[in-house]
Short mmCIF file of N, CA, C and O in Angstrom, two decimals:
data_model
loop_
_atom_site.label_atom_id
_atom_site.label_comp_id
_atom_site.label_asym_id
_atom_site.label_seq_id
_atom_site.Cartn_x
_atom_site.Cartn_y
_atom_site.Cartn_z
N ILE L 38 -27.12 6.92 -11.98
CA ILE L 38 -27.49 6.60 -10.60
C ILE L 38 -27.77 5.11 -10.46
O ILE L 38 -27.39 4.50 -9.48
N CYS L 39 -28.38 4.48 -11.46
CA CYS L 39 -28.67 3.05 -11.42
C CYS L 39 -27.37 2.24 -11.29
O CYS L 39 -27.29 1.30 -10.51
N MET L 40 -26.31 2.64 -12.05
CA MET L 40 -25.03 1.95 -11.99
C MET L 40 -24.39 2.13 -10.62
O MET L 40 -23.84 1.19 -10.06
N ILE L 41 -24.49 3.33 -10.07
CA ILE L 41 -23.92 3.59 -8.74
C ILE L 41 -24.63 2.72 -7.70
O ILE L 41 -23.99 2.14 -6.82
N ASN L 42 -25.94 2.60 -7.79
CA ASN L 42 -26.69 1.74 -6.86
C ASN L 42 -26.25 0.29 -6.98
O ASN L 42 -26.10 -0.41 -5.98
N GLU L 43 -26.07 -0.17 -8.21
CA GLU L 43 -25.64 -1.56 -8.44
C GLU L 43 -24.23 -1.79 -7.87
O GLU L 43 -23.97 -2.81 -7.25
N ILE L 44 -23.33 -0.85 -8.09
CA ILE L 44 -21.97 -0.94 -7.56
C ILE L 44 -22.01 -0.96 -6.04
O ILE L 44 -21.36 -1.78 -5.40
N ALA L 45 -22.79 -0.07 -5.44
CA ALA L 45 -22.91 -0.02 -3.99
C ALA L 45 -23.44 -1.34 -3.44
O ALA L 45 -22.92 -1.86 -2.44
N LYS L 46 -24.45 -1.90 -4.09
CA LYS L 46 -25.04 -3.17 -3.65
C LYS L 46 -24.00 -4.30 -3.72
O LYS L 46 -23.85 -5.07 -2.77
N GLU L 47 -23.26 -4.39 -4.82
CA GLU L 47 -22.25 -5.44 -4.97
C GLU L 47 -21.08 -5.24 -4.00
O GLU L 47 -20.56 -6.20 -3.43
N TYR L 48 -20.67 -3.99 -3.80
CA TYR L 48 -19.58 -3.69 -2.87
C TYR L 48 -19.97 -4.10 -1.45
O TYR L 48 -19.21 -4.73 -0.74
N ILE L 49 -21.18 -3.74 -1.05
CA ILE L 49 -21.66 -4.08 0.29
C ILE L 49 -21.79 -5.60 0.45
O ILE L 49 -21.50 -6.14 1.51
N ALA L 50 -22.19 -6.30 -0.61
CA ALA L 50 -22.27 -7.76 -0.57
C ALA L 50 -20.88 -8.39 -0.49
O ALA L 50 -20.70 -9.46 0.09
N LEU L 51 -19.88 -7.72 -1.08
CA LEU L 51 -18.52 -8.24 -1.08
C LEU L 51 -17.91 -8.24 0.32
O LEU L 51 -17.19 -9.18 0.68
N ILE L 52 -18.20 -7.22 1.10
CA ILE L 52 -17.57 -7.05 2.40
C ILE L 52 -17.80 -8.27 3.31
O ILE L 52 -16.82 -8.87 3.77
N PRO L 53 -19.04 -8.69 3.59
CA PRO L 53 -19.19 -9.87 4.46
C PRO L 53 -18.65 -11.15 3.83
O PRO L 53 -18.13 -12.01 4.54
N ASN L 54 -18.74 -11.27 2.50
CA ASN L 54 -18.17 -12.46 1.84
C ASN L 54 -16.66 -12.51 2.04
O ASN L 54 -16.10 -13.55 2.40
N LEU L 55 -16.00 -11.39 1.83
CA LEU L 55 -14.56 -11.33 1.96
C LEU L 55 -14.13 -11.54 3.41
O LEU L 55 -13.24 -12.34 3.69
N PHE L 56 -14.78 -10.84 4.34
CA PHE L 56 -14.41 -10.99 5.75
C PHE L 56 -14.74 -12.38 6.27
O PHE L 56 -13.98 -12.95 7.04
N GLY L 57 -15.84 -12.95 5.83
CA GLY L 57 -16.20 -14.31 6.25
C GLY L 57 -15.18 -15.31 5.76
O GLY L 57 -14.74 -16.19 6.50
N SER L 58 -14.77 -15.17 4.50
CA SER L 58 -13.76 -16.05 3.93
C SER L 58 -12.43 -15.89 4.67
O SER L 58 -11.79 -16.86 5.04
N PHE L 59 -12.03 -14.65 4.90
CA PHE L 59 -10.76 -14.37 5.59
C PHE L 59 -10.81 -14.90 7.02
O PHE L 59 -9.84 -15.50 7.49
N LYS L 60 -11.92 -14.70 7.69
CA LYS L 60 -12.06 -15.17 9.08
C LYS L 60 -11.92 -16.69 9.14
O LYS L 60 -11.25 -17.22 10.02
N GLU L 61 -12.53 -17.37 8.19
CA GLU L 61 -12.45 -18.84 8.15
C GLU L 61 -11.01 -19.28 7.86
O GLU L 61 -10.51 -20.21 8.50
N LEU L 62 -10.35 -18.64 6.92
CA LEU L 62 -8.96 -18.98 6.60
C LEU L 62 -8.02 -18.71 7.77
O LEU L 62 -7.05 -19.41 7.97
N ASN L 63 -8.33 -17.68 8.54
CA ASN L 63 -7.48 -17.21 9.64
C ASN L 63 -7.76 -17.94 10.96
O ASN L 63 -7.05 -17.74 11.93
N LYS L 64 -8.80 -18.76 10.99
CA LYS L 64 -9.23 -19.42 12.22
C LYS L 64 -8.09 -20.24 12.83
O LYS L 64 -7.48 -21.05 12.17
N GLY L 65 -7.81 -19.98 14.10
CA GLY L 65 -6.81 -20.74 14.83
C GLY L 65 -5.37 -20.41 14.48
O GLY L 65 -4.45 -21.03 14.99
N ALA L 66 -5.16 -19.43 13.63
CA ALA L 66 -3.79 -19.12 13.19
C ALA L 66 -3.01 -18.31 14.22
O ALA L 66 -1.80 -18.38 14.25
N VAL L 67 -3.68 -17.55 15.05
CA VAL L 67 -3.01 -16.68 16.02
C VAL L 67 -3.60 -16.89 17.40
O VAL L 67 -4.81 -17.02 17.55
N HIS L 68 -2.72 -16.90 18.38
CA HIS L 68 -3.17 -17.13 19.75
C HIS L 68 -3.06 -15.86 20.59
O HIS L 68 -2.85 -15.92 21.79
N LEU L 69 -3.22 -14.73 19.94
CA LEU L 69 -3.20 -13.44 20.62
C LEU L 69 -4.61 -12.89 20.62
O LEU L 69 -5.48 -13.37 19.91
N SER L 70 -4.82 -11.82 21.40
CA SER L 70 -6.12 -11.18 21.38
C SER L 70 -6.32 -10.51 20.02
O SER L 70 -5.36 -10.28 19.27
N HIS L 71 -7.56 -10.20 19.73
CA HIS L 71 -7.91 -9.54 18.47
C HIS L 71 -7.09 -8.26 18.28
O HIS L 71 -6.51 -8.03 17.21
N MET L 72 -7.03 -7.43 19.29
CA MET L 72 -6.32 -6.15 19.19
C MET L 72 -4.81 -6.36 19.09
O MET L 72 -4.13 -5.65 18.35
N GLN L 73 -4.27 -7.32 19.84
CA GLN L 73 -2.84 -7.60 19.77
C GLN L 73 -2.47 -8.05 18.35
O GLN L 73 -1.46 -7.62 17.80
N ASN L 74 -3.31 -8.89 17.78
CA ASN L 74 -3.08 -9.37 16.42
C ASN L 74 -3.10 -8.20 15.43
O ASN L 74 -2.26 -8.13 14.54
N HIS L 75 -4.05 -7.28 15.59
CA HIS L 75 -4.12 -6.11 14.70
C HIS L 75 -2.84 -5.30 14.76
O HIS L 75 -2.33 -4.86 13.73
N VAL L 76 -2.33 -5.08 15.96
CA VAL L 76 -1.12 -4.26 16.13
C VAL L 76 0.08 -4.94 15.47
O VAL L 76 0.81 -4.32 14.69
N ILE L 77 0.27 -6.23 15.75
CA ILE L 77 1.40 -6.95 15.16
C ILE L 77 1.28 -6.99 13.64
O ILE L 77 2.24 -6.75 12.92
N GLU L 78 0.09 -7.26 13.16
CA GLU L 78 -0.14 -7.33 11.72
C GLU L 78 0.14 -5.98 11.05
O GLU L 78 0.75 -5.92 10.00
N TYR L 79 -0.30 -4.89 11.67
CA TYR L 79 -0.08 -3.56 11.11
C TYR L 79 1.41 -3.24 11.01
O TYR L 79 1.90 -2.80 9.97
N ILE L 80 2.15 -3.51 12.08
CA ILE L 80 3.59 -3.25 12.08
C ILE L 80 4.27 -4.14 11.03
O ILE L 80 5.14 -3.69 10.28
N PHE L 81 3.85 -5.40 10.96
CA PHE L 81 4.41 -6.34 9.98
C PHE L 81 4.20 -5.83 8.56
O PHE L 81 5.11 -5.85 7.74
N MET L 82 3.00 -5.34 8.26
CA MET L 82 2.67 -4.88 6.91
C MET L 82 3.42 -3.59 6.54
O MET L 82 3.71 -3.36 5.37
N GLN L 83 3.76 -2.78 7.52
CA GLN L 83 4.46 -1.52 7.23
C GLN L 83 5.94 -1.76 6.94
O GLN L 83 6.61 -0.92 6.35
N GLN L 84 6.47 -2.89 7.40
CA GLN L 84 7.87 -3.28 7.13
C GLN L 84 8.89 -2.27 7.64
O GLN L 84 9.96 -2.12 7.05
N ARG L 85 8.55 -1.59 8.73
CA ARG L 85 9.51 -0.65 9.35
C ARG L 85 9.06 -0.36 10.77
O ARG L 85 7.87 -0.50 11.09
N PRO L 86 9.98 0.08 11.62
CA PRO L 86 9.58 0.48 12.97
C PRO L 86 8.64 1.69 12.92
O PRO L 86 8.78 2.55 12.06
N LEU L 87 7.68 1.72 13.83
CA LEU L 87 6.69 2.80 13.87
C LEU L 87 6.62 3.39 15.27
O LEU L 87 6.86 2.69 16.25
N ASN L 88 6.23 4.66 15.36
CA ASN L 88 6.00 5.22 16.68
C ASN L 88 4.52 5.02 17.04
O ASN L 88 3.70 4.63 16.20
N LEU L 89 4.19 5.27 18.28
CA LEU L 89 2.84 5.06 18.80
C LEU L 89 1.80 5.86 18.02
O LEU L 89 0.72 5.35 17.71
N LYS L 90 2.16 7.08 17.66
CA LYS L 90 1.24 7.95 16.91
C LYS L 90 0.90 7.34 15.55
O LYS L 90 -0.26 7.36 15.13
N GLU L 91 1.89 6.78 14.86
CA GLU L 91 1.66 6.16 13.54
C GLU L 91 0.75 4.93 13.66
O GLU L 91 -0.14 4.73 12.84
N ILE L 92 0.98 4.12 14.67
CA ILE L 92 0.17 2.92 14.88
C ILE L 92 -1.26 3.33 15.23
O ILE L 92 -2.23 2.79 14.69
N SER L 93 -1.38 4.31 16.10
CA SER L 93 -2.68 4.82 16.52
C SER L 93 -3.47 5.33 15.32
O SER L 93 -4.64 4.98 15.13
N ALA L 94 -2.83 6.14 14.49
CA ALA L 94 -3.50 6.70 13.31
C ALA L 94 -3.83 5.60 12.30
O ALA L 94 -4.92 5.57 11.73
N GLY L 95 -2.91 4.69 12.08
CA GLY L 95 -3.10 3.63 11.10
C GLY L 95 -4.22 2.67 11.44
O GLY L 95 -4.91 2.17 10.56
N LEU L 96 -4.39 2.42 12.73
CA LEU L 96 -5.42 1.46 13.17
C LEU L 96 -6.69 2.15 13.68
O LEU L 96 -7.68 1.47 13.93
N GLY L 97 -6.63 3.47 13.85
CA GLY L 97 -7.80 4.18 14.37
C GLY L 97 -8.09 3.82 15.82
O GLY L 97 -9.24 3.71 16.22
N ILE L 98 -7.01 3.63 16.59
CA ILE L 98 -7.13 3.27 18.01
C ILE L 98 -6.48 4.38 18.83
O ILE L 98 -5.40 4.86 18.49
N ALA L 99 -7.12 4.77 19.92
CA ALA L 99 -6.58 5.81 20.79
C ALA L 99 -5.23 5.37 21.35
O ALA L 99 -5.02 4.20 21.67
N LYS L 100 -4.30 6.34 21.45
CA LYS L 100 -2.96 6.03 21.97
C LYS L 100 -3.03 5.44 23.38
O LYS L 100 -2.27 4.54 23.71
N GLN L 101 -3.98 5.92 24.18
CA GLN L 101 -4.12 5.41 25.55
C GLN L 101 -4.47 3.92 25.54
O GLN L 101 -3.96 3.16 26.35
N GLN L 102 -5.33 3.51 24.62
CA GLN L 102 -5.72 2.11 24.51
C GLN L 102 -4.55 1.26 24.00
O GLN L 102 -4.37 0.12 24.43
N LEU L 103 -3.76 1.82 23.11
CA LEU L 103 -2.62 1.11 22.53
C LEU L 103 -1.52 0.84 23.53
O LEU L 103 -0.82 -0.17 23.44
N THR L 104 -1.34 1.74 24.48
CA THR L 104 -0.23 1.63 25.43
C THR L 104 -0.21 0.27 26.13
O THR L 104 0.84 -0.38 26.19
N ASN L 105 -1.36 -0.18 26.64
CA ASN L 105 -1.40 -1.48 27.33
C ASN L 105 -1.17 -2.63 26.37
O ASN L 105 -0.51 -3.61 26.71
N ILE L 106 -1.73 -2.54 25.17
CA ILE L 106 -1.57 -3.60 24.17
C ILE L 106 -0.09 -3.73 23.81
O ILE L 106 0.46 -4.83 23.78
N ILE L 107 0.56 -2.60 23.55
CA ILE L 107 1.99 -2.59 23.20
C ILE L 107 2.81 -3.16 24.36
O ILE L 107 3.70 -3.98 24.15
N SER L 108 2.49 -2.75 25.56
CA SER L 108 3.21 -3.23 26.73
C SER L 108 3.09 -4.75 26.88
O SER L 108 4.08 -5.45 27.14
N ASP L 109 1.86 -5.27 26.71
CA ASP L 109 1.66 -6.72 26.81
C ASP L 109 2.41 -7.47 25.71
O ASP L 109 2.99 -8.53 25.95
N LEU L 110 2.41 -6.92 24.51
CA LEU L 110 3.13 -7.55 23.40
C LEU L 110 4.65 -7.51 23.61
O LEU L 110 5.36 -8.44 23.25
N GLU L 111 5.12 -6.43 24.23
CA GLU L 111 6.55 -6.32 24.54
C GLU L 111 6.92 -7.35 25.61
O GLU L 111 7.91 -8.08 25.48
N THR L 112 6.09 -7.46 26.64
CA THR L 112 6.30 -8.45 27.70
C THR L 112 6.27 -9.87 27.13
O THR L 112 7.04 -10.73 27.55
N GLY L 113 5.39 -10.10 26.16
CA GLY L 113 5.28 -11.42 25.53
C GLY L 113 6.41 -11.74 24.57
O GLY L 113 6.49 -12.85 24.05
N GLY L 114 7.27 -10.76 24.32
CA GLY L 114 8.43 -10.99 23.45
C GLY L 114 8.17 -10.79 21.97
O GLY L 114 8.96 -11.22 21.13
N TYR L 115 7.06 -10.10 21.63
CA TYR L 115 6.70 -9.90 20.23
C TYR L 115 7.16 -8.55 19.68
O TYR L 115 7.28 -8.38 18.48
N LEU L 116 7.37 -7.57 20.56
CA LEU L 116 7.75 -6.22 20.14
C LEU L 116 8.97 -5.73 20.90
O LEU L 116 9.20 -6.11 22.05
N ASN L 117 9.73 -4.85 20.23
CA ASN L 117 10.84 -4.11 20.84
C ASN L 117 10.49 -2.63 20.80
O ASN L 117 9.86 -2.17 19.84
N LYS L 118 10.94 -1.91 21.81
CA LYS L 118 10.80 -0.45 21.80
C LYS L 118 12.19 0.15 21.94
O LYS L 118 12.95 -0.26 22.82
N VAL L 119 12.52 1.09 21.05
CA VAL L 119 13.80 1.80 21.13
C VAL L 119 13.53 3.29 20.98
O VAL L 119 12.57 3.67 20.30
N PRO L 120 14.35 4.12 21.59
CA PRO L 120 14.15 5.57 21.45
C PRO L 120 14.24 6.00 19.99
O PRO L 120 15.05 5.48 19.22
N ASP L 121 13.38 6.95 19.60
CA ASP L 121 13.39 7.50 18.25
C ASP L 121 14.47 8.58 18.22
O ASP L 121 14.39 9.56 18.96
N THR L 122 15.47 8.40 17.38
CA THR L 122 16.58 9.37 17.32
C THR L 122 16.13 10.73 16.76
O THR L 122 16.74 11.74 17.04
N LYS L 123 15.04 10.74 15.99
CA LYS L 123 14.53 11.98 15.40
C LYS L 123 13.63 12.75 16.36
O LYS L 123 13.49 13.95 16.26
N ASP L 124 12.94 12.03 17.25
CA ASP L 124 12.02 12.65 18.21
C ASP L 124 12.30 12.05 19.58
O ASP L 124 11.89 10.93 19.88
N LYS L 125 13.00 12.80 20.40
CA LYS L 125 13.44 12.29 21.71
C LYS L 125 12.29 11.89 22.63
O LYS L 125 12.47 11.12 23.56
N ARG L 126 11.08 12.43 22.37
CA ARG L 126 9.93 12.10 23.22
C ARG L 126 9.28 10.78 22.82
O ARG L 126 8.50 10.21 23.57
N ALA L 127 9.59 10.30 21.62
CA ALA L 127 8.90 9.12 21.08
C ALA L 127 9.80 7.88 21.11
O ALA L 127 11.02 7.97 21.23
N VAL L 128 9.15 6.72 21.01
CA VAL L 128 9.87 5.46 20.87
C VAL L 128 9.42 4.81 19.56
O VAL L 128 8.29 5.01 19.11
N LEU L 129 10.31 4.05 18.98
CA LEU L 129 9.98 3.30 17.78
C LEU L 129 9.69 1.85 18.18
O LEU L 129 10.43 1.26 18.97
N ILE L 130 8.63 1.33 17.65
CA ILE L 130 8.17 -0.01 17.99
C ILE L 130 8.37 -0.90 16.77
O ILE L 130 7.94 -0.56 15.66
N SER L 131 9.03 -2.03 16.97
CA SER L 131 9.28 -2.96 15.88
C SER L 131 9.03 -4.39 16.36
O SER L 131 8.97 -4.65 17.57
N LEU L 132 8.89 -5.28 15.42
CA LEU L 132 8.66 -6.68 15.75
C LEU L 132 9.98 -7.36 16.11
O LEU L 132 11.01 -7.11 15.48
N THR L 133 9.92 -8.22 17.09
CA THR L 133 11.06 -9.08 17.41
C THR L 133 11.03 -10.25 16.42
O THR L 133 10.05 -10.42 15.69
N PRO L 134 12.06 -11.08 16.41
CA PRO L 134 11.99 -12.28 15.57
C PRO L 134 10.75 -13.13 15.87
O PRO L 134 10.12 -13.65 14.95
N ALA L 135 10.34 -13.20 17.14
CA ALA L 135 9.12 -13.96 17.50
C ALA L 135 7.87 -13.30 16.92
O ALA L 135 6.95 -13.98 16.47
N GLY L 136 7.84 -11.96 16.91
CA GLY L 136 6.71 -11.23 16.34
C GLY L 136 6.62 -11.44 14.84
O GLY L 136 5.53 -11.64 14.29
N LYS L 137 7.77 -11.42 14.16
CA LYS L 137 7.80 -11.67 12.71
C LYS L 137 7.39 -13.11 12.42
O LYS L 137 6.63 -13.37 11.48
N GLU L 138 7.89 -14.03 13.22
CA GLU L 138 7.61 -15.45 12.99
C GLU L 138 6.12 -15.76 13.11
O GLU L 138 5.57 -16.50 12.29
N ILE L 139 5.46 -15.18 14.11
CA ILE L 139 4.02 -15.45 14.28
C ILE L 139 3.23 -14.95 13.08
O ILE L 139 2.29 -15.60 12.64
N GLU L 140 3.61 -13.80 12.52
CA GLU L 140 2.92 -13.27 11.34
C GLU L 140 3.24 -14.10 10.09
O GLU L 140 2.35 -14.41 9.31
N GLU L 141 4.50 -14.43 9.90
CA GLU L 141 4.88 -15.23 8.74
C GLU L 141 4.19 -16.59 8.76
O GLU L 141 3.71 -17.06 7.73
N LYS L 142 4.12 -17.19 9.94
CA LYS L 142 3.44 -18.50 10.09
C LYS L 142 1.95 -18.35 9.78
O LYS L 142 1.37 -19.17 9.07
N LYS L 143 1.34 -17.29 10.31
CA LYS L 143 -0.08 -17.06 10.07
C LYS L 143 -0.37 -16.91 8.58
O LYS L 143 -1.29 -17.52 8.05
N TRP L 144 0.43 -16.10 7.88
CA TRP L 144 0.20 -15.87 6.46
C TRP L 144 0.49 -17.12 5.63
O TRP L 144 -0.19 -17.37 4.63
N ALA L 145 1.47 -17.91 6.05
CA ALA L 145 1.75 -19.16 5.34
C ALA L 145 0.57 -20.12 5.47
O ALA L 145 0.17 -20.77 4.50
N GLU L 146 0.00 -20.21 6.68
CA GLU L 146 -1.16 -21.08 6.90
C GLU L 146 -2.37 -20.58 6.11
O GLU L 146 -3.12 -21.36 5.52
N LEU L 147 -2.56 -19.28 6.11
CA LEU L 147 -3.67 -18.69 5.37
C LEU L 147 -3.53 -18.99 3.88
O LEU L 147 -4.49 -19.37 3.22
N TYR L 148 -2.32 -18.84 3.35
CA TYR L 148 -2.06 -19.11 1.93
C TYR L 148 -2.36 -20.58 1.61
O TYR L 148 -2.98 -20.89 0.60
N GLN L 149 -1.93 -21.47 2.50
CA GLN L 149 -2.16 -22.90 2.29
C GLN L 149 -3.66 -23.22 2.26
O GLN L 149 -4.13 -23.95 1.38
N LYS L 150 -4.41 -22.66 3.20
CA LYS L 150 -5.86 -22.90 3.24
C LYS L 150 -6.55 -22.31 2.00
O LYS L 150 -7.43 -22.94 1.42
N LEU L 151 -6.14 -21.10 1.62
CA LEU L 151 -6.72 -20.47 0.43
C LEU L 151 -6.42 -21.31 -0.81
O LEU L 151 -7.29 -21.52 -1.65
N SER L 152 -5.20 -21.78 -0.91
CA SER L 152 -4.82 -22.63 -2.05
C SER L 152 -5.71 -23.85 -2.13
O SER L 152 -6.14 -24.24 -3.23
N MET L 153 -5.99 -24.46 -1.01
CA MET L 153 -6.87 -25.64 -0.98
C MET L 153 -8.27 -25.26 -1.46
O MET L 153 -8.90 -26.01 -2.22
N ASN L 154 -8.77 -24.13 -1.03
CA ASN L 154 -10.10 -23.68 -1.44
C ASN L 154 -10.16 -23.38 -2.94
O ASN L 154 -11.15 -23.69 -3.59
N VAL L 155 -9.11 -22.78 -3.46
CA VAL L 155 -9.08 -22.41 -4.88
C VAL L 155 -9.09 -23.66 -5.76
O VAL L 155 -9.65 -23.64 -6.85
N THR L 156 -8.50 -24.75 -5.26
CA THR L 156 -8.49 -25.99 -6.08
C THR L 156 -9.90 -26.55 -6.28
O THR L 156 -10.09 -27.39 -7.15
N LYS L 157 -10.87 -26.07 -5.54
CA LYS L 157 -12.26 -26.49 -5.72
C LYS L 157 -12.87 -25.87 -6.98
O LYS L 157 -13.92 -26.29 -7.43
N LEU L 158 -12.20 -24.86 -7.53
CA LEU L 158 -12.68 -24.17 -8.73
C LEU L 158 -12.03 -24.77 -9.97
O LEU L 158 -10.89 -25.25 -9.92
N SER L 159 -12.75 -24.72 -11.07
CA SER L 159 -12.17 -25.16 -12.34
C SER L 159 -11.07 -24.18 -12.75
O SER L 159 -10.97 -23.07 -12.21
N GLU L 160 -10.26 -24.56 -13.73
CA GLU L 160 -9.19 -23.70 -14.20
C GLU L 160 -9.75 -22.37 -14.72
O GLU L 160 -9.21 -21.30 -14.45
N GLU L 161 -10.86 -22.44 -15.43
CA GLU L 161 -11.49 -21.23 -15.95
C GLU L 161 -12.00 -20.34 -14.81
O GLU L 161 -11.82 -19.12 -14.83
N GLU L 162 -12.61 -20.96 -13.79
CA GLU L 162 -13.09 -20.19 -12.63
C GLU L 162 -11.92 -19.57 -11.88
O GLU L 162 -12.03 -18.44 -11.39
N GLN L 163 -10.80 -20.28 -11.80
CA GLN L 163 -9.61 -19.72 -11.15
C GLN L 163 -9.11 -18.49 -11.90
O GLN L 163 -8.77 -17.48 -11.28
N ARG L 164 -9.10 -18.57 -13.23
CA ARG L 164 -8.70 -17.40 -14.03
C ARG L 164 -9.68 -16.24 -13.83
O ARG L 164 -9.27 -15.09 -13.68
N ASP L 165 -10.97 -16.55 -13.81
CA ASP L 165 -11.99 -15.52 -13.59
C ASP L 165 -11.79 -14.85 -12.23
O ASP L 165 -11.86 -13.62 -12.11
N LEU L 166 -11.56 -15.67 -11.20
CA LEU L 166 -11.38 -15.12 -9.84
C LEU L 166 -10.12 -14.26 -9.79
O LEU L 166 -10.15 -13.15 -9.24
N SER L 167 -9.05 -14.73 -10.36
CA SER L 167 -7.80 -13.97 -10.38
C SER L 167 -8.00 -12.62 -11.06
O SER L 167 -7.60 -11.57 -10.53
N PHE L 168 -8.63 -12.62 -12.22
CA PHE L 168 -8.88 -11.38 -12.95
C PHE L 168 -9.80 -10.45 -12.15
O PHE L 168 -9.54 -9.26 -12.03
N ALA L 169 -10.86 -11.02 -11.59
CA ALA L 169 -11.83 -10.21 -10.85
C ALA L 169 -11.18 -9.56 -9.62
O ALA L 169 -11.38 -8.37 -9.36
N LEU L 170 -10.39 -10.32 -8.88
CA LEU L 170 -9.72 -9.77 -7.69
C LEU L 170 -8.72 -8.68 -8.09
O LEU L 170 -8.65 -7.63 -7.45
N HIS L 171 -7.96 -8.95 -9.14
CA HIS L 171 -7.01 -7.95 -9.63
C HIS L 171 -7.73 -6.66 -10.02
O HIS L 171 -7.34 -5.57 -9.61
N LYS L 172 -8.80 -6.82 -10.77
CA LYS L 172 -9.56 -5.66 -11.25
C LYS L 172 -10.16 -4.87 -10.07
O LYS L 172 -10.10 -3.63 -10.06
N VAL L 173 -10.73 -5.57 -9.09
CA VAL L 173 -11.30 -4.90 -7.91
C VAL L 173 -10.20 -4.11 -7.19
O VAL L 173 -10.40 -2.95 -6.82
N ASN L 174 -9.03 -4.72 -6.99
CA ASN L 174 -7.94 -4.01 -6.31
C ASN L 174 -7.50 -2.78 -7.08
O ASN L 174 -7.31 -1.71 -6.50
N VAL L 175 -7.34 -2.90 -8.38
CA VAL L 175 -6.93 -1.77 -9.22
C VAL L 175 -7.96 -0.64 -9.14
O VAL L 175 -7.62 0.53 -8.94
N LEU L 176 -9.22 -0.98 -9.28
CA LEU L 176 -10.27 0.04 -9.28
C LEU L 176 -10.45 0.70 -7.92
O LEU L 176 -10.66 1.91 -7.84
N LEU L 177 -10.35 -0.08 -6.85
CA LEU L 177 -10.46 0.51 -5.50
C LEU L 177 -9.31 1.48 -5.25
O LEU L 177 -9.51 2.56 -4.69
N ARG L 178 -8.09 1.11 -5.66
CA ARG L 178 -6.96 2.03 -5.50
C ARG L 178 -7.18 3.29 -6.33
O ARG L 178 -6.89 4.41 -5.86
N LYS L 179 -7.71 3.15 -7.53
CA LYS L 179 -7.96 4.30 -8.40
C LYS L 179 -8.99 5.24 -7.75
O LYS L 179 -8.88 6.46 -7.85
N MET L 180 -10.01 4.68 -7.11
CA MET L 180 -11.04 5.51 -6.46
C MET L 180 -10.46 6.31 -5.30
O MET L 180 -10.96 7.37 -4.97
N GLU L 181 -9.38 5.81 -4.68
CA GLU L 181 -8.78 6.48 -3.53
C GLU L 181 -7.86 7.64 -3.94
O GLU L 181 -7.50 8.46 -3.12
N GLU L 182 -7.47 7.65 -5.23
CA GLU L 182 -6.54 8.70 -5.70
C GLU L 182 -7.16 10.08 -5.68
O GLU L 182 -8.32 10.29 -5.82
#
């Protein structure tokens, strides 16, 4: 139980550190609303067209709320909607070249900022961070199995 408490304490401490770091790296990278950015990012990460139900489930957002966001992103030229050949009632939503470009640019800027931050660490600290992040990712995935 003592080890579980220690793990819980460190995990909870990691969350604001990680989100704070990510928020700082991501600052000014996207000129969309928070929710619009989430939708584009989710579709980008899935690397395939998705229907509204998949996006809704993946982001934990009600389909009714998503409809306006998707519509605004389509109007803005970031998303395409095409009929789903497998389900005639559904449409598949994918990124346009402009939608892909905004995400690729954002991630390139984030990588550049992160790289600058990492250079503040010694070579040994960089190796420690790399190992620690790898290990955390491996163990978190294992816990989800």
